[in-house]
PDB file of C-alpha atoms in Angstrom:
ATOM      1  CA  UNK H   1      46.930   0.016 100.232  1.00  0.00           C
ATOM      2  CA  UNK H   2      46.224   2.029  98.031  1.00  0.00           C
ATOM      3  CA  UNK H   3      44.760   5.098  99.773  1.00  0.00           C
ATOM      4  CA  UNK H   4      45.955   8.439  98.517  1.00  0.00           C
ATOM      5  CA  UNK H   5      45.692  10.103 101.906  1.00  0.00           C
ATOM      6  CA  UNK H   6      46.956  13.599 102.443  1.00  0.00           C
ATOM      7  CA  UNK H   7      49.731  14.292 104.969  1.00  0.00           C
ATOM      8  CA  UNK H   8      48.380  15.756 108.183  1.00  0.00           C
ATOM      9  CA  UNK H   9      49.852  17.578 111.100  1.00  0.00           C
ATOM     10  CA  UNK H  10      50.118  15.441 114.180  1.00  0.00           C
ATOM     11  CA  UNK H  11      47.326  15.601 116.675  1.00  0.00           C
ATOM     12  CA  UNK H  12      47.625  15.125 120.381  1.00  0.00           C
ATOM     13  CA  UNK H  13      46.129  11.659 120.259  1.00  0.00           C
ATOM     14  CA  UNK H  14      42.681  10.161 120.510  1.00  0.00           C
ATOM     15  CA  UNK H  15      39.879  12.643 120.946  1.00  0.00           C
ATOM     16  CA  UNK H  16      38.127  12.821 124.323  1.00  0.00           C
ATOM     17  CA  UNK H  17      34.850  11.507 122.916  1.00  0.00           C
ATOM     18  CA  UNK H  18      35.209   9.651 119.651  1.00  0.00           C
ATOM     19  CA  UNK H  19      32.213   9.496 117.345  1.00  0.00           C
ATOM     20  CA  UNK H  20      30.148   6.343 118.055  1.00  0.00           C
ATOM     21  CA  UNK H  21      30.516   5.264 114.424  1.00  0.00           C
ATOM     22  CA  UNK H  22      34.289   5.879 114.236  1.00  0.00           C
ATOM     23  CA  UNK H  23      35.305   2.257 114.810  1.00  0.00           C
ATOM     24  CA  UNK H  24      32.678   0.995 112.373  1.00  0.00           C
ATOM     25  CA  UNK H  25      34.029   3.464 109.820  1.00  0.00           C
ATOM     26  CA  UNK H  26      37.560   2.128 110.398  1.00  0.00           C
ATOM     27  CA  UNK H  27      36.475  -1.464 109.839  1.00  0.00           C
ATOM     28  CA  UNK H  28      34.440  -0.587 106.746  1.00  0.00           C
ATOM     29  CA  UNK H  29      37.305   1.469 105.311  1.00  0.00           C
ATOM     30  CA  UNK H  30      39.803  -1.367 105.681  1.00  0.00           C
ATOM     31  CA  UNK H  31      37.400  -3.857 104.105  1.00  0.00           C
ATOM     32  CA  UNK H  32      36.818  -1.564 101.117  1.00  0.00           C
ATOM     33  CA  UNK H  33      40.516  -0.759 100.710  1.00  0.00           C
ATOM     34  CA  UNK H  34      41.465  -4.440 100.911  1.00  0.00           C
ATOM     35  CA  UNK H  35      39.305  -5.140  97.854  1.00  0.00           C
ATOM     36  CA  UNK H  36      41.155  -2.558  95.741  1.00  0.00           C
ATOM     37  CA  UNK H  37      43.653  -5.127  94.378  1.00  0.00           C
ATOM     38  CA  UNK H  38      40.771  -7.501  93.594  1.00  0.00           C
ATOM     39  CA  UNK H  39      39.106  -4.864  91.402  1.00  0.00           C
ATOM     40  CA  UNK H  40      42.440  -4.266  89.634  1.00  0.00           C
ATOM     41  CA  UNK H  41      42.646  -7.953  88.746  1.00  0.00           C
ATOM     42  CA  UNK H  42      39.027  -8.032  87.588  1.00  0.00           C
ATOM     43  CA  UNK H  43      39.193  -5.089  85.186  1.00  0.00           C
ATOM     44  CA  UNK H  44      39.347  -5.768  81.444  1.00  0.00           C
ATOM     45  CA  UNK H  45      41.903  -2.990  80.873  1.00  0.00           C
ATOM     46  CA  UNK H  46      45.627  -2.939  81.629  1.00  0.00           C
ATOM     47  CA  UNK H  47      46.729  -2.506  85.250  1.00  0.00           C
ATOM     48  CA  UNK H  48      48.100   1.008  84.675  1.00  0.00           C
ATOM     49  CA  UNK H  49      44.980   1.923  82.689  1.00  0.00           C
ATOM     50  CA  UNK H  50      42.927   0.726  85.676  1.00  0.00           C
ATOM     51  CA  UNK H  51      44.852   3.218  87.802  1.00  0.00           C
ATOM     52  CA  UNK H  52      44.059   5.960  85.312  1.00  0.00           C
ATOM     53  CA  UNK H  53      40.330   5.235  85.418  1.00  0.00           C
ATOM     54  CA  UNK H  54      40.370   4.903  89.196  1.00  0.00           C
ATOM     55  CA  UNK H  55      41.684   8.476  89.375  1.00  0.00           C
ATOM     56  CA  UNK H  56      39.684   9.834  86.421  1.00  0.00           C
ATOM     57  CA  UNK H  57      36.361   8.642  87.838  1.00  0.00           C
ATOM     58  CA  UNK H  58      37.114   9.933  91.341  1.00  0.00           C
ATOM     59  CA  UNK H  59      38.748  13.269  90.367  1.00  0.00           C
ATOM     60  CA  UNK H  60      35.478  15.142  89.631  1.00  0.00           C
ATOM     61  CA  UNK H  61      34.133  14.214  93.064  1.00  0.00           C
ATOM     62  CA  UNK H  62      37.294  15.413  94.813  1.00  0.00           C
ATOM     63  CA  UNK H  63      37.444  18.605  92.758  1.00  0.00           C
ATOM     64  CA  UNK H  64      33.778  19.360  93.459  1.00  0.00           C
ATOM     65  CA  UNK H  65      34.414  18.851  97.180  1.00  0.00           C
ATOM     66  CA  UNK H  66      37.392  21.233  97.060  1.00  0.00           C
ATOM     67  CA  UNK H  67      35.504  23.949  95.168  1.00  0.00           C
ATOM     68  CA  UNK H  68      32.437  23.430  97.307  1.00  0.00           C
ATOM     69  CA  UNK H  69      34.486  24.228 100.403  1.00  0.00           C
ATOM     70  CA  UNK H  70      35.167  27.692  98.984  1.00  0.00           C
ATOM     71  CA  UNK H  71      38.723  27.022  97.811  1.00  0.00           C
ATOM     72  CA  UNK H  72      39.928  28.494  94.516  1.00  0.00           C
ATOM     73  CA  UNK H  73      43.220  27.778  92.654  1.00  0.00           C
ATOM     74  CA  UNK H  74      44.530  31.306  93.009  1.00  0.00           C
ATOM     75  CA  UNK H  75      47.338  32.834  95.016  1.00  0.00           C
ATOM     76  CA  UNK H  76      49.437  29.669  95.185  1.00  0.00           C
ATOM     77  CA  UNK H  77      53.188  30.162  94.991  1.00  0.00           C
ATOM     78  CA  UNK H  78      55.336  28.609  92.298  1.00  0.00           C
ATOM     79  CA  UNK H  79      56.840  26.269  94.885  1.00  0.00           C
ATOM     80  CA  UNK H  80      53.421  24.894  95.809  1.00  0.00           C
ATOM     81  CA  UNK H  81      52.521  24.288  92.159  1.00  0.00           C
ATOM     82  CA  UNK H  82      55.835  22.455  91.695  1.00  0.00           C
ATOM     83  CA  UNK H  83      55.159  20.366  94.798  1.00  0.00           C
ATOM     84  CA  UNK H  84      51.688  19.460  93.521  1.00  0.00           C
ATOM     85  CA  UNK H  85      53.086  18.515  90.101  1.00  0.00           C
ATOM     86  CA  UNK H  86      55.859  16.383  91.626  1.00  0.00           C
ATOM     87  CA  UNK H  87      53.362  14.789  94.005  1.00  0.00           C
ATOM     88  CA  UNK H  88      50.995  13.950  91.160  1.00  0.00           C
ATOM     89  CA  UNK H  89      53.797  12.456  89.064  1.00  0.00           C
ATOM     90  CA  UNK H  90      55.103  10.358  91.954  1.00  0.00           C
ATOM     91  CA  UNK H  91      51.611   9.132  92.780  1.00  0.00           C
ATOM     92  CA  UNK H  92      51.103   8.173  89.137  1.00  0.00           C
ATOM     93  CA  UNK H  93      54.383   6.220  89.155  1.00  0.00           C
ATOM     94  CA  UNK H  94      53.449   4.659  92.476  1.00  0.00           C
ATOM     95  CA  UNK H  95      50.007   3.596  91.289  1.00  0.00           C
ATOM     96  CA  UNK H  96      51.388   2.243  88.012  1.00  0.00           C
ATOM     97  CA  UNK H  97      54.053   0.187  89.793  1.00  0.00           C
ATOM     98  CA  UNK H  98      51.621  -1.092  92.412  1.00  0.00           C
ATOM     99  CA  UNK H  99      48.920  -2.080  89.927  1.00  0.00           C
ATOM    100  CA  UNK H 100      51.489  -3.932  87.807  1.00  0.00           C
ATOM    101  CA  UNK H 101      52.701  -5.747  90.903  1.00  0.00           C
ATOM    102  CA  UNK H 102      49.177  -6.671  92.023  1.00  0.00           C
ATOM    103  CA  UNK H 103      48.773  -8.913  88.976  1.00  0.00           C
ATOM    104  CA  UNK H 104      52.093 -10.671  89.570  1.00  0.00           C
ATOM    105  CA  UNK H 105      52.212 -11.421  93.299  1.00  0.00           C
ATOM    106  CA  UNK H 106      49.943 -12.555  96.119  1.00  0.00           C
ATOM    107  CA  UNK H 107      47.201 -10.180  97.203  1.00  0.00           C
ATOM    108  CA  UNK H 108      48.518 -10.298 100.779  1.00  0.00           C
ATOM    109  CA  UNK H 109      52.058  -9.370  99.658  1.00  0.00           C
ATOM    110  CA  UNK H 110      50.783  -6.556  97.446  1.00  0.00           C
ATOM    111  CA  UNK H 111      48.795  -5.082 100.344  1.00  0.00           C
ATOM    112  CA  UNK H 112      51.683  -5.287 102.805  1.00  0.00           C
ATOM    113  CA  UNK H 113      54.333  -3.850 100.476  1.00  0.00           C
ATOM    114  CA  UNK H 114      51.912  -1.235  99.194  1.00  0.00           C
ATOM    115  CA  UNK H 115      51.548   0.113 102.745  1.00  0.00           C
ATOM    116  CA  UNK H 116      55.311   0.282 103.321  1.00  0.00           C
ATOM    117  CA  UNK H 117      55.282   4.107 103.083  1.00  0.00           C
ATOM    118  CA  UNK H 118      54.281   3.996 106.766  1.00  0.00           C
ATOM    119  CA  UNK H 119      57.835   2.768 107.397  1.00  0.00           C
ATOM    120  CA  UNK H 120      59.721   4.633 104.677  1.00  0.00           C
ATOM    121  CA  UNK H 121      58.374   8.095 105.434  1.00  0.00           C
ATOM    122  CA  UNK H 122      59.884   8.194 108.938  1.00  0.00           C
ATOM    123  CA  UNK H 123      63.235   7.280 107.359  1.00  0.00           C
ATOM    124  CA  UNK H 124      62.884  10.331 105.110  1.00  0.00           C
ATOM    125  CA  UNK H 125      62.120  12.366 108.218  1.00  0.00           C
ATOM    126  CA  UNK H 126      65.295  11.164 109.891  1.00  0.00           C
ATOM    127  CA  UNK H 127      67.398  12.041 106.855  1.00  0.00           C
ATOM    128  CA  UNK H 128      65.742  15.421 106.479  1.00  0.00           C
ATOM    129  CA  UNK H 129      66.240  16.250 110.162  1.00  0.00           C
ATOM    130  CA  UNK H 130      69.697  14.616 110.233  1.00  0.00           C
ATOM    131  CA  UNK H 131      68.617  12.620 113.258  1.00  0.00           C
ATOM    132  CA  UNK H 132      68.854   9.004 114.340  1.00  0.00           C
ATOM    133  CA  UNK H 133      65.722   6.880 114.885  1.00  0.00           C
ATOM    134  CA  UNK H 134      64.682   5.836 118.365  1.00  0.00           C
ATOM    135  CA  UNK H 135      65.368   2.295 119.520  1.00  0.00           C
ATOM    136  CA  UNK H 136      61.730   1.390 118.969  1.00  0.00           C
ATOM    137  CA  UNK H 137      61.736   2.784 115.446  1.00  0.00           C
ATOM    138  CA  UNK H 138      65.055   1.149 114.642  1.00  0.00           C
ATOM    139  CA  UNK H 139      63.716  -2.199 115.832  1.00  0.00           C
ATOM    140  CA  UNK H 140      60.551  -1.746 113.768  1.00  0.00           C
ATOM    141  CA  UNK H 141      62.528  -0.923 110.624  1.00  0.00           C
ATOM    142  CA  UNK H 142      64.833  -3.919 111.066  1.00  0.00           C
ATOM    143  CA  UNK H 143      61.837  -6.164 111.729  1.00  0.00           C
ATOM    144  CA  UNK H 144      60.149  -4.887 108.569  1.00  0.00           C
ATOM    145  CA  UNK H 145      63.290  -5.500 106.514  1.00  0.00           C
ATOM    146  CA  UNK H 146      63.548  -9.032 107.906  1.00  0.00           C
ATOM    147  CA  UNK H 147      59.884  -9.772 107.155  1.00  0.00           C
ATOM    148  CA  UNK H 148      60.115  -8.287 103.660  1.00  0.00           C
ATOM    149  CA  UNK H 149      63.234 -10.333 102.982  1.00  0.00           C
ATOM    150  CA  UNK H 150      61.448 -13.519 104.046  1.00  0.00           C
ATOM    151  CA  UNK H 151      58.445 -12.769 101.825  1.00  0.00           C
ATOM    152  CA  UNK H 152      60.538 -11.869  98.796  1.00  0.00           C
ATOM    153  CA  UNK H 153      62.850 -14.832  99.332  1.00  0.00           C
ATOM    154  CA  UNK H 154      59.878 -17.173  99.366  1.00  0.00           C
ATOM    155  CA  UNK H 155      58.481 -15.508  96.250  1.00  0.00           C
ATOM    156  CA  UNK H 156      61.778 -15.986  94.421  1.00  0.00           C
ATOM    157  CA  UNK H 157      61.857 -19.662  95.395  1.00  0.00           C
ATOM    158  CA  UNK H 158      58.279 -20.204  94.251  1.00  0.00           C
ATOM    159  CA  UNK H 159      58.247 -18.175  91.035  1.00  0.00           C
ATOM    160  CA  UNK H 160      60.520 -15.458  89.661  1.00  0.00           C
ATOM    161  CA  UNK H 161      57.499 -13.589  88.321  1.00  0.00           C
ATOM    162  CA  UNK H 162      56.048 -13.348  91.829  1.00  0.00           C
ATOM    163  CA  UNK H 163      59.365 -11.996  93.115  1.00  0.00           C
ATOM    164  CA  UNK H 164      59.189  -9.332  90.399  1.00  0.00           C
ATOM    165  CA  UNK H 165      55.679  -8.469  91.574  1.00  0.00           C
ATOM    166  CA  UNK H 166      56.934  -8.045  95.149  1.00  0.00           C
ATOM    167  CA  UNK H 167      59.669  -5.706  93.888  1.00  0.00           C
ATOM    168  CA  UNK H 168      57.122  -3.626  91.981  1.00  0.00           C
ATOM    169  CA  UNK H 169      54.908  -3.273  95.059  1.00  0.00           C
ATOM    170  CA  UNK H 170      57.899  -2.403  97.229  1.00  0.00           C
ATOM    171  CA  UNK H 171      58.957   0.198  94.650  1.00  0.00           C
ATOM    172  CA  UNK H 172      55.431   1.583  94.827  1.00  0.00           C
ATOM    173  CA  UNK H 173      55.829   2.018  98.574  1.00  0.00           C
ATOM    174  CA  UNK H 174      59.046   3.995  98.039  1.00  0.00           C
ATOM    175  CA  UNK H 175      57.413   6.196  95.386  1.00  0.00           C
ATOM    176  CA  UNK H 176      54.473   6.771  97.726  1.00  0.00           C
ATOM    177  CA  UNK H 177      56.971   8.060 100.284  1.00  0.00           C
ATOM    178  CA  UNK H 178      58.284  10.610  97.775  1.00  0.00           C
ATOM    179  CA  UNK H 179      54.678  11.600  97.129  1.00  0.00           C
ATOM    180  CA  UNK H 180      54.182  12.295 100.819  1.00  0.00           C
ATOM    181  CA  UNK H 181      57.355  14.390 100.948  1.00  0.00           C
ATOM    182  CA  UNK H 182      56.110  16.529  98.041  1.00  0.00           C
ATOM    183  CA  UNK H 183      52.626  16.837  99.506  1.00  0.00           C
ATOM    184  CA  UNK H 184      54.023  17.930 102.866  1.00  0.00           C
ATOM    185  CA  UNK H 185      55.290  21.034 101.068  1.00  0.00           C
ATOM    186  CA  UNK H 186      51.897  21.736  99.512  1.00  0.00           C
ATOM    187  CA  UNK H 187      50.101  21.124 102.819  1.00  0.00           C
ATOM    188  CA  UNK H 188      52.035  23.984 104.414  1.00  0.00           C
ATOM    189  CA  UNK H 189      49.705  26.439 102.671  1.00  0.00           C
ATOM    190  CA  UNK H 190      46.782  24.306 101.397  1.00  0.00           C
ATOM    191  CA  UNK H 191      43.876  22.561 103.066  1.00  0.00           C
ATOM    192  CA  UNK H 192      43.765  18.728 102.774  1.00  0.00           C
ATOM    193  CA  UNK H 193      40.927  18.312 100.261  1.00  0.00           C
ATOM    194  CA  UNK H 194      42.175  20.925  97.736  1.00  0.00           C
ATOM    195  CA  UNK H 195      45.717  19.556  97.957  1.00  0.00           C
ATOM    196  CA  UNK H 196      44.437  16.016  97.391  1.00  0.00           C
ATOM    197  CA  UNK H 197      42.208  17.129  94.511  1.00  0.00           C
ATOM    198  CA  UNK H 198      44.997  19.023  92.715  1.00  0.00           C
ATOM    199  CA  UNK H 199      47.573  16.250  93.106  1.00  0.00           C
ATOM    200  CA  UNK H 200      44.960  13.787  91.850  1.00  0.00           C
ATOM    201  CA  UNK H 201      44.434  15.882  88.719  1.00  0.00           C
ATOM    202  CA  UNK H 202      48.210  16.100  88.247  1.00  0.00           C
ATOM    203  CA  UNK H 203      48.460  12.297  88.172  1.00  0.00           C
ATOM    204  CA  UNK H 204      45.878  11.809  85.404  1.00  0.00           C
ATOM    205  CA  UNK H 205      47.971  12.601  82.324  1.00  0.00           C
ATOM    206  CA  UNK H 206      51.087  10.675  83.453  1.00  0.00           C
ATOM    207  CA  UNK H 207      48.982   7.556  84.120  1.00  0.00           C
ATOM    208  CA  UNK H 208      47.385   7.815  80.684  1.00  0.00           C
ATOM    209  CA  UNK H 209      50.815   8.225  79.039  1.00  0.00           C
ATOM    210  CA  UNK H 210      52.250   5.260  80.978  1.00  0.00           C
ATOM    211  CA  UNK H 211      49.335   3.017  79.984  1.00  0.00           C
ATOM    212  CA  UNK H 212      49.679   4.052  76.334  1.00  0.00           C
ATOM    213  CA  UNK H 213      53.481   3.568  76.355  1.00  0.00           C
ATOM    214  CA  UNK H 214      53.055   0.038  77.757  1.00  0.00           C
ATOM    215  CA  UNK H 215      50.597  -0.791  74.983  1.00  0.00           C
ATOM    216  CA  UNK H 216      47.799  -1.545  77.416  1.00  0.00           C
ATOM    217  CA  UNK H 217      44.131  -1.687  76.581  1.00  0.00           C
ATOM    218  CA  UNK H 218      42.773   1.629  77.841  1.00  0.00           C
ATOM    219  CA  UNK H 219      39.103   1.803  76.867  1.00  0.00           C
ATOM    220  CA  UNK H 220      37.067  -0.666  78.924  1.00  0.00           C
ATOM    221  CA  UNK H 221      34.080  -2.736  77.904  1.00  0.00           C
ATOM    222  CA  UNK H 222      33.133  -3.355  81.540  1.00  0.00           C
ATOM    223  CA  UNK H 223      32.727  -0.014  83.322  1.00  0.00           C
ATOM    224  CA  UNK H 224      31.206  -1.413  86.497  1.00  0.00           C
ATOM    225  CA  UNK H 225      34.465  -2.921  87.761  1.00  0.00           C
ATOM    226  CA  UNK H 226      36.278   0.391  87.275  1.00  0.00           C
ATOM    227  CA  UNK H 227      33.451   2.277  88.969  1.00  0.00           C
ATOM    228  CA  UNK H 228      33.704  -0.161  91.861  1.00  0.00           C
ATOM    229  CA  UNK H 229      37.471   0.411  92.033  1.00  0.00           C
ATOM    230  CA  UNK H 230      37.060   4.205  92.065  1.00  0.00           C
ATOM    231  CA  UNK H 231      34.304   4.158  94.683  1.00  0.00           C
ATOM    232  CA  UNK H 232      35.813   1.495  96.956  1.00  0.00           C
ATOM    233  CA  UNK H 233      39.428   2.698  96.884  1.00  0.00           C
ATOM    234  CA  UNK H 234      39.312   6.383  96.049  1.00  0.00           C
ATOM    235  CA  UNK H 235      36.011   7.736  97.393  1.00  0.00           C
ATOM    236  CA  UNK H 236      34.363   5.702 100.149  1.00  0.00           C
ATOM    237  CA  UNK H 237      37.464   3.864 101.388  1.00  0.00           C
ATOM    238  CA  UNK H 238      39.446   7.075 101.702  1.00  0.00           C
ATOM    239  CA  UNK H 239      36.512   9.036 103.041  1.00  0.00           C
ATOM    240  CA  UNK H 240      35.763   6.579 105.842  1.00  0.00           C
ATOM    241  CA  UNK H 241      39.457   6.226 106.720  1.00  0.00           C
ATOM    242  CA  UNK H 242      39.906  10.009 106.864  1.00  0.00           C
ATOM    243  CA  UNK H 243      36.891  10.235 109.181  1.00  0.00           C
ATOM    244  CA  UNK H 244      38.286   7.482 111.440  1.00  0.00           C
ATOM    245  CA  UNK H 245      41.742   9.086 111.532  1.00  0.00           C
ATOM    246  CA  UNK H 246      40.282  12.182 113.133  1.00  0.00           C
ATOM    247  CA  UNK H 247      38.539  10.161 115.848  1.00  0.00           C
ATOM    248  CA  UNK H 248      40.697   7.205 116.874  1.00  0.00           C
ATOM    249  CA  UNK H 249      44.193   6.833 118.298  1.00  0.00           C
ATOM    250  CA  UNK H 250      47.144   5.801 116.088  1.00  0.00           C
ATOM    251  CA  UNK H 251      47.351   2.475 117.930  1.00  0.00           C
ATOM    252  CA  UNK H 252      43.752   1.596 117.048  1.00  0.00           C
ATOM    253  CA  UNK H 253      44.309   2.727 113.457  1.00  0.00           C
ATOM    254  CA  UNK H 254      47.542   0.730 113.247  1.00  0.00           C
ATOM    255  CA  UNK H 255      45.916  -2.462 114.496  1.00  0.00           C
ATOM    256  CA  UNK H 256      42.989  -1.827 112.174  1.00  0.00           C
ATOM    257  CA  UNK H 257      45.383  -1.741 109.236  1.00  0.00           C
ATOM    258  CA  UNK H 258      46.213  -5.380 109.901  1.00  0.00           C
ATOM    259  CA  UNK H 259      42.746  -6.357 108.691  1.00  0.00           C
ATOM    260  CA  UNK H 260      43.703  -5.376 105.137  1.00  0.00           C
ATOM    261  CA  UNK H 261      46.345  -8.066 104.495  1.00  0.00           C
ATOM    262  CA  UNK H 262      44.196 -10.596 106.366  1.00  0.00           C
ATOM    263  CA  UNK H 263      41.207  -9.848 104.135  1.00  0.00           C
ATOM    264  CA  UNK H 264      43.402  -9.772 101.040  1.00  0.00           C
ATOM    265  CA  UNK H 265      44.982 -13.107 101.969  1.00  0.00           C
ATOM    266  CA  UNK H 266      41.545 -14.639 102.592  1.00  0.00           C
ATOM    267  CA  UNK H 267      40.198 -13.396  99.260  1.00  0.00           C
ATOM    268  CA  UNK H 268      43.348 -14.601  97.503  1.00  0.00           C
ATOM    269  CA  UNK H 269      42.958 -18.042  99.065  1.00  0.00           C
ATOM    270  CA  UNK H 270      39.239 -18.376  98.210  1.00  0.00           C
ATOM    271  CA  UNK H 271      39.184 -16.791  94.743  1.00  0.00           C
ATOM    272  CA  UNK H 272      42.712 -17.388  93.432  1.00  0.00           C
ATOM    273  CA  UNK H 273      43.918 -20.384  95.475  1.00  0.00           C
ATOM    274  CA  UNK H 274      46.828 -18.311  96.843  1.00  0.00           C
ATOM    275  CA  UNK H 275      47.967 -20.282  99.874  1.00  0.00           C
ATOM    276  CA  UNK H 276      50.469 -18.948 102.410  1.00  0.00           C
ATOM    277  CA  UNK H 277      52.847 -21.367 104.128  1.00  0.00           C
ATOM    278  CA  UNK H 278      54.463 -20.953 107.525  1.00  0.00           C
ATOM    279  CA  UNK H 279      57.372 -18.810 106.296  1.00  0.00           C
ATOM    280  CA  UNK H 280      55.014 -16.541 104.365  1.00  0.00           C
ATOM    281  CA  UNK H 281      52.860 -16.038 107.454  1.00  0.00           C
ATOM    282  CA  UNK H 282      55.937 -15.368 109.603  1.00  0.00           C
ATOM    283  CA  UNK H 283      57.292 -12.790 107.156  1.00  0.00           C
ATOM    284  CA  UNK H 284      53.912 -11.100 106.755  1.00  0.00           C
ATOM    285  CA  UNK H 285      53.477 -11.063 110.528  1.00  0.00           C
ATOM    286  CA  UNK H 286      56.863  -9.385 110.997  1.00  0.00           C
ATOM    287  CA  UNK H 287      55.969  -6.605 108.548  1.00  0.00           C
ATOM    288  CA  UNK H 288      52.521  -6.183 110.123  1.00  0.00           C
ATOM    289  CA  UNK H 289      53.961  -5.934 113.637  1.00  0.00           C
ATOM    290  CA  UNK H 290      56.494  -3.372 112.396  1.00  0.00           C
ATOM    291  CA  UNK H 291      53.652  -1.252 110.976  1.00  0.00           C
ATOM    292  CA  UNK H 292      51.859  -1.271 114.327  1.00  0.00           C
ATOM    293  CA  UNK H 293      55.048  -0.467 116.268  1.00  0.00           C
ATOM    294  CA  UNK H 294      55.814   2.508 114.041  1.00  0.00           C
ATOM    295  CA  UNK H 295      52.295   3.875 114.410  1.00  0.00           C
ATOM    296  CA  UNK H 296      52.002   3.413 118.176  1.00  0.00           C
ATOM    297  CA  UNK H 297      55.441   4.958 118.850  1.00  0.00           C
ATOM    298  CA  UNK H 298      53.698   8.305 118.562  1.00  0.00           C
ATOM    299  CA  UNK H 299      56.140  10.417 120.558  1.00  0.00           C
ATOM    300  CA  UNK H 300      58.880   9.915 117.984  1.00  0.00           C
ATOM    301  CA  UNK H 301      57.042   9.644 114.673  1.00  0.00           C
ATOM    302  CA  UNK H 302      54.325  12.269 115.050  1.00  0.00           C
ATOM    303  CA  UNK H 303      56.382  15.109 113.493  1.00  0.00           C
ATOM    304  CA  UNK H 304      57.651  12.871 110.713  1.00  0.00           C
ATOM    305  CA  UNK H 305      55.017  10.524 109.383  1.00  0.00           C
ATOM    306  CA  UNK H 306      51.647  11.417 107.899  1.00  0.00           C
ATOM    307  CA  UNK H 307      48.569   9.702 109.222  1.00  0.00           C
ATOM    308  CA  UNK H 308      46.545   7.635 106.837  1.00  0.00           C
ATOM    309  CA  UNK H 309      49.337   6.097 104.797  1.00  0.00           C
ATOM    310  CA  UNK H 310      47.044   3.390 103.599  1.00  0.00           C
ATOM    311  CA  UNK H 311      47.071   2.205 100.048  1.00  0.00           C
ATOM    312  CA  UNK H 312      44.389   0.371  98.164  1.00  0.00           C
TER     313      UNK H 312
END
């Protein structure tokens, strides 16, 4: 899902007058992000190598944006540099796990599990604050666990390899949560774009090492698919989603997120003949509803969860 969005401080809600193109930006962002897994499957390099090129092709744009804003990598404390390094490593692990899972499970499952950081990050917040979740949050977490269990159970019954793919995507969601925790530290003293640019650079070398260690093909013969992946997932998809996040309420954003698994499921059905049965739809629906509940329960989650936890 998988957008590498920076953690943000909670706002007070929807702006008084949202930009007239905000909703169109939200729809376009979700469409672009939903096609991220499709590009991963279409590349002629390994899945982890695809993650490396996705970051490598987008990093110069992000770095130029950071430097163009007047930011310079000076005066940062050791703790911030450590946080950026840990964040980059965790994002590299997350992207590697998610891209491996994309090629082994259904596109709809990969999109849902890849966005599970929206649920896991509040859990981290509870542990960090030594607090209990609200009833609404507790219900959402239990509903998500039930839906995930149904999806993974069906995958195991259908094909063990698909179950393994679900596990990889779920692991990616957990790693993405650790990434957010590390980036929250960096965001205490850094603006969003510089923090995102530096953590992106920190993920480059680990992804290259992982791809090499797995014996994947790294150098592509078809650059256009990788360029499409970088632009759709890392540049335009993230850019439009970041714009929409500053304009629309969490409830609208949360409901908008549901278009991603729907689009992914539709593409999987048309292009890859990936059909969902009743139990699959029920499990996916439970996870999707849990995502919306967590995002609309703003009073409780605003201090804990970053906005824009969308992966693609």
